[in-house]
Amino acid sequence: KIVGTGPLRESLERQARSNIEFLGWQDDRRVAELYAACQAFLFPGEEDFGIVPLEAQACGCPVIAFGRGGATETVRALGDTTEPTGMFFEEQTTDSLIDAMEVFERNADRFDPRRIMQIAMLMFMGVSLGWGVLLYTDTLELDLSKVIPSVAGPRVAMILVRRNGSEAGMPKLVQESRR
């Protein structure tokens, strides 16, 4: 399934096989549901920070990413750790991506969705984005003062991820003013 729109969509749809579904623009809730339901998130591009792979991990979804750019900072790679959150492929070619997907399938049991969410929370709890602090958690019950004793800045932004039945993986952006 491919989410999003852009100038190449029509061309890509004409080239795609019947097992590829183009969903177009989706709201945040639907994107989170898709992340939570998929086997892995494929990220073949290169960007500075890697926020999209980070969003996928916050929903418990392992990432198969091109091994350059921001993804290398936000994905814990299979082979580099005992608790991977994803893996990399080295060339932006069809063969390299297919090889990575085959390795992923052989190692699928090494990727624990709940642990991926926890690692995302631990790794990025203190990442300053200028407008606040990005947090990931698997519960909507979070006492901020216990997580960050002295929060810098006037606001804290948290992406909270619920993993219970009908709302699995639903992120919710919460902004809370300091008192």
PDB file of N, CA, C and O in Angstrom, residues 109-146:
ATOM      1  N   ASP A 109      10.903 -12.707  13.059  1.00  0.00           N
ATOM      2  CA  ASP A 109      10.664 -12.967  14.485  1.00  0.00           C
ATOM      3  C   ASP A 109      11.582 -12.148  15.390  1.00  0.00           C
ATOM      4  O   ASP A 109      11.361 -12.072  16.596  1.00  0.00           O
ATOM      5  N   ARG A 110      12.591 -11.500  14.848  1.00  0.00           N
ATOM      6  CA  ARG A 110      13.505 -10.660  15.638  1.00  0.00           C
ATOM      7  C   ARG A 110      12.938  -9.263  15.897  1.00  0.00           C
ATOM      8  O   ARG A 110      13.503  -8.495  16.668  1.00  0.00           O
ATOM      9  N   PHE A 111      11.834  -8.914  15.236  1.00  0.00           N
ATOM     10  CA  PHE A 111      11.245  -7.583  15.345  1.00  0.00           C
ATOM     11  C   PHE A 111       9.971  -7.645  16.180  1.00  0.00           C
ATOM     12  O   PHE A 111       8.946  -8.112  15.714  1.00  0.00           O
ATOM     13  N   ASP A 112      10.060  -7.180  17.410  1.00  0.00           N
ATOM     14  CA  ASP A 112       8.932  -7.194  18.340  1.00  0.00           C
ATOM     15  C   ASP A 112       8.263  -5.810  18.333  1.00  0.00           C
ATOM     16  O   ASP A 112       8.874  -4.834  18.783  1.00  0.00           O
ATOM     17  N   PRO A 113       7.025  -5.706  17.829  1.00  0.00           N
ATOM     18  CA  PRO A 113       6.372  -4.401  17.727  1.00  0.00           C
ATOM     19  C   PRO A 113       6.332  -3.618  19.045  1.00  0.00           C
ATOM     20  O   PRO A 113       6.608  -2.415  19.066  1.00  0.00           O
ATOM     21  N   ARG A 114       6.017  -4.292  20.128  1.00  0.00           N
ATOM     22  CA  ARG A 114       5.946  -3.594  21.415  1.00  0.00           C
ATOM     23  C   ARG A 114       7.328  -3.069  21.822  1.00  0.00           C
ATOM     24  O   ARG A 114       7.459  -1.952  22.297  1.00  0.00           O
ATOM     25  N   ARG A 115       8.349  -3.860  21.591  1.00  0.00           N
ATOM     26  CA  ARG A 115       9.703  -3.435  21.935  1.00  0.00           C
ATOM     27  C   ARG A 115      10.179  -2.312  21.005  1.00  0.00           C
ATOM     28  O   ARG A 115      10.875  -1.398  21.441  1.00  0.00           O
ATOM     29  N   ILE A 116       9.788  -2.357  19.745  1.00  0.00           N
ATOM     30  CA  ILE A 116      10.135  -1.280  18.815  1.00  0.00           C
ATOM     31  C   ILE A 116       9.562   0.043  19.325  1.00  0.00           C
ATOM     32  O   ILE A 116      10.241   1.071  19.332  1.00  0.00           O
ATOM     33  N   MET A 117       8.321   0.014  19.791  1.00  0.00           N
ATOM     34  CA  MET A 117       7.702   1.226  20.352  1.00  0.00           C
ATOM     35  C   MET A 117       8.470   1.702  21.579  1.00  0.00           C
ATOM     36  O   MET A 117       8.730   2.903  21.733  1.00  0.00           O
ATOM     37  N   GLN A 118       8.825   0.786  22.464  1.00  0.00           N
ATOM     38  CA  GLN A 118       9.552   1.156  23.683  1.00  0.00           C
ATOM     39  C   GLN A 118      10.919   1.754  23.349  1.00  0.00           C
ATOM     40  O   GLN A 118      11.335   2.750  23.952  1.00  0.00           O
ATOM     41  N   ILE A 119      11.611   1.156  22.404  1.00  0.00           N
ATOM     42  CA  ILE A 119      12.921   1.665  22.013  1.00  0.00           C
ATOM     43  C   ILE A 119      12.792   3.062  21.412  1.00  0.00           C
ATOM     44  O   ILE A 119      13.598   3.950  21.712  1.00  0.00           O
ATOM     45  N   ALA A 120      11.779   3.259  20.587  1.00  0.00           N
ATOM     46  CA  ALA A 120      11.558   4.593  20.020  1.00  0.00           C
ATOM     47  C   ALA A 120      11.363   5.612  21.144  1.00  0.00           C
ATOM     48  O   ALA A 120      11.924   6.706  21.096  1.00  0.00           O
ATOM     49  N   MET A 121      10.607   5.246  22.159  1.00  0.00           N
ATOM     50  CA  MET A 121      10.389   6.152  23.284  1.00  0.00           C
ATOM     51  C   MET A 121      11.700   6.445  24.000  1.00  0.00           C
ATOM     52  O   MET A 121      12.033   7.594  24.267  1.00  0.00           O
ATOM     53  N   LEU A 122      12.467   5.425  24.298  1.00  0.00           N
ATOM     54  CA  LEU A 122      13.716   5.613  25.033  1.00  0.00           C
ATOM     55  C   LEU A 122      14.762   6.374  24.225  1.00  0.00           C
ATOM     56  O   LEU A 122      15.453   7.239  24.750  1.00  0.00           O
ATOM     57  N   MET A 123      14.866   6.058  22.945  1.00  0.00           N
ATOM     58  CA  MET A 123      15.890   6.695  22.113  1.00  0.00           C
ATOM     59  C   MET A 123      15.617   8.168  21.861  1.00  0.00           C
ATOM     60  O   MET A 123      16.538   8.962  21.761  1.00  0.00           O
ATOM     61  N   PHE A 124      14.347   8.530  21.766  1.00  0.00           N
ATOM     62  CA  PHE A 124      14.023   9.878  21.308  1.00  0.00           C
ATOM     63  C   PHE A 124      13.295  10.726  22.327  1.00  0.00           C
ATOM     64  O   PHE A 124      12.773  11.773  21.998  1.00  0.00           O
ATOM     65  N   MET A 125      13.291  10.275  23.578  1.00  0.00           N
ATOM     66  CA  MET A 125      12.571  11.021  24.605  1.00  0.00           C
ATOM     67  C   MET A 125      13.118  12.428  24.756  1.00  0.00           C
ATOM     68  O   MET A 125      12.369  13.349  25.011  1.00  0.00           O
ATOM     69  N   GLY A 126      14.390  12.616  24.560  1.00  0.00           N
ATOM     70  CA  GLY A 126      14.963  13.929  24.775  1.00  0.00           C
ATOM     71  C   GLY A 126      15.384  14.662  23.528  1.00  0.00           C
ATOM     72  O   GLY A 126      16.142  15.610  23.605  1.00  0.00           O
ATOM     73  N   VAL A 127      14.900  14.270  22.367  1.00  0.00           N
ATOM     74  CA  VAL A 127      15.292  14.939  21.130  1.00  0.00           C
ATOM     75  C   VAL A 127      14.605  16.292  21.061  1.00  0.00           C
ATOM     76  O   VAL A 127      13.399  16.380  20.982  1.00  0.00           O
ATOM     77  N   SER A 128      15.387  17.342  21.080  1.00  0.00           N
ATOM     78  CA  SER A 128      14.825  18.686  20.997  1.00  0.00           C
ATOM     79  C   SER A 128      14.594  19.041  19.544  1.00  0.00           C
ATOM     80  O   SER A 128      15.470  18.903  18.707  1.00  0.00           O
ATOM     81  N   LEU A 129      13.402  19.491  19.239  1.00  0.00           N
ATOM     82  CA  LEU A 129      13.077  19.896  17.879  1.00  0.00           C
ATOM     83  C   LEU A 129      12.850  21.405  17.797  1.00  0.00           C
ATOM     84  O   LEU A 129      12.245  21.891  16.862  1.00  0.00           O
ATOM     85  N   GLY A 130      13.300  22.146  18.791  1.00  0.00           N
ATOM     86  CA  GLY A 130      13.136  23.587  18.786  1.00  0.00           C
ATOM     87  C   GLY A 130      11.810  24.027  19.361  1.00  0.00           C
ATOM     88  O   GLY A 130      11.748  24.982  20.108  1.00  0.00           O
ATOM     89  N   TRP A 131      10.731  23.327  19.050  1.00  0.00           N
ATOM     90  CA  TRP A 131       9.409  23.689  19.538  1.00  0.00           C
ATOM     91  C   TRP A 131       8.986  22.849  20.719  1.00  0.00           C
ATOM     92  O   TRP A 131       7.902  23.014  21.224  1.00  0.00           O
ATOM     93  N   GLY A 132       9.831  21.980  21.163  1.00  0.00           N
ATOM     94  CA  GLY A 132       9.479  21.157  22.314  1.00  0.00           C
ATOM     95  C   GLY A 132      10.300  19.896  22.361  1.00  0.00           C
ATOM     96  O   GLY A 132      11.398  19.837  21.850  1.00  0.00           O
ATOM     97  N   VAL A 133       9.764  18.893  22.987  1.00  0.00           N
ATOM     98  CA  VAL A 133      10.439  17.615  23.114  1.00  0.00           C
ATOM     99  C   VAL A 133       9.515  16.550  22.560  1.00  0.00           C
ATOM    100  O   VAL A 133       8.324  16.541  22.835  1.00  0.00           O
ATOM    101  N   LEU A 134      10.063  15.647  21.765  1.00  0.00           N
ATOM    102  CA  LEU A 134       9.275  14.590  21.155  1.00  0.00           C
ATOM    103  C   LEU A 134       9.342  13.357  22.038  1.00  0.00           C
ATOM    104  O   LEU A 134      10.420  12.884  22.370  1.00  0.00           O
ATOM    105  N   LEU A 135       8.194  12.838  22.431  1.00  0.00           N
ATOM    106  CA  LEU A 135       8.141  11.651  23.281  1.00  0.00           C
ATOM    107  C   LEU A 135       7.296  10.579  22.609  1.00  0.00           C
ATOM    108  O   LEU A 135       6.323  10.875  21.954  1.00  0.00           O
ATOM    109  N   TYR A 136       7.651   9.327  22.845  1.00  0.00           N
ATOM    110  CA  TYR A 136       6.852   8.210  22.373  1.00  0.00           C
ATOM    111  C   TYR A 136       6.541   7.317  23.553  1.00  0.00           C
ATOM    112  O   TYR A 136       7.402   7.033  24.365  1.00  0.00           O
ATOM    113  N   THR A 137       5.322   6.846  23.628  1.00  0.00           N
ATOM    114  CA  THR A 137       4.938   5.949  24.705  1.00  0.00           C
ATOM    115  C   THR A 137       3.825   5.034  24.231  1.00  0.00           C
ATOM    116  O   THR A 137       3.182   5.308  23.233  1.00  0.00           O
ATOM    117  N   ASP A 138       3.604   3.956  24.949  1.00  0.00           N
ATOM    118  CA  ASP A 138       2.533   3.038  24.561  1.00  0.00           C
ATOM    119  C   ASP A 138       1.305   3.206  25.446  1.00  0.00           C
ATOM    120  O   ASP A 138       0.454   2.344  25.494  1.00  0.00           O
ATOM    121  N   THR A 139       1.220   4.315  26.121  1.00  0.00           N
ATOM    122  CA  THR A 139       0.061   4.566  26.968  1.00  0.00           C
ATOM    123  C   THR A 139      -0.321   6.030  26.910  1.00  0.00           C
ATOM    124  O   THR A 139       0.519   6.887  26.674  1.00  0.00           O
ATOM    125  N   LEU A 140      -1.565   6.318  27.111  1.00  0.00           N
ATOM    126  CA  LEU A 140      -2.005   7.705  27.163  1.00  0.00           C
ATOM    127  C   LEU A 140      -1.930   8.257  28.573  1.00  0.00           C
ATOM    128  O   LEU A 140      -2.187   9.416  28.803  1.00  0.00           O
ATOM    129  N   GLU A 141      -1.585   7.421  29.533  1.00  0.00           N
ATOM    130  CA  GLU A 141      -1.429   7.861  30.917  1.00  0.00           C
ATOM    131  C   GLU A 141       0.040   8.147  31.156  1.00  0.00           C
ATOM    132  O   GLU A 141       0.823   7.248  31.364  1.00  0.00           O
ATOM    133  N   LEU A 142       0.437   9.380  31.102  1.00  0.00           N
ATOM    134  CA  LEU A 142       1.833   9.745  31.244  1.00  0.00           C
ATOM    135  C   LEU A 142       1.938  10.979  32.124  1.00  0.00           C
ATOM    136  O   LEU A 142       1.429  12.028  31.777  1.00  0.00           O
ATOM    137  N   ASP A 143       2.584  10.829  33.266  1.00  0.00           N
ATOM    138  CA  ASP A 143       2.845  11.957  34.152  1.00  0.00           C
ATOM    139  C   ASP A 143       4.161  12.574  33.714  1.00  0.00           C
ATOM    140  O   ASP A 143       5.231  12.036  33.984  1.00  0.00           O
ATOM    141  N   LEU A 144       4.078  13.688  32.995  1.00  0.00           N
ATOM    142  CA  LEU A 144       5.245  14.309  32.407  1.00  0.00           C
ATOM    143  C   LEU A 144       6.320  14.636  33.435  1.00  0.00           C
ATOM    144  O   LEU A 144       7.501  14.496  33.167  1.00  0.00           O
ATOM    145  N   SER A 145       5.930  15.038  34.627  1.00  0.00           N
ATOM    146  CA  SER A 145       6.919  15.420  35.639  1.00  0.00           C
ATOM    147  C   SER A 145       7.787  14.243  36.066  1.00  0.00           C
ATOM    148  O   SER A 145       8.913  14.413  36.507  1.00  0.00           O
ATOM    149  N   LYS A 146       7.281  13.009  35.913  1.00  0.00           N
ATOM    150  CA  LYS A 146       8.073  11.826  36.265  1.00  0.00           C
ATOM    151  C   LYS A 146       9.035  11.438  35.145  1.00  0.00           C
ATOM    152  O   LYS A 146      10.022  10.769  35.382  1.00  0.00           O
TER     153      LYS A 146
END
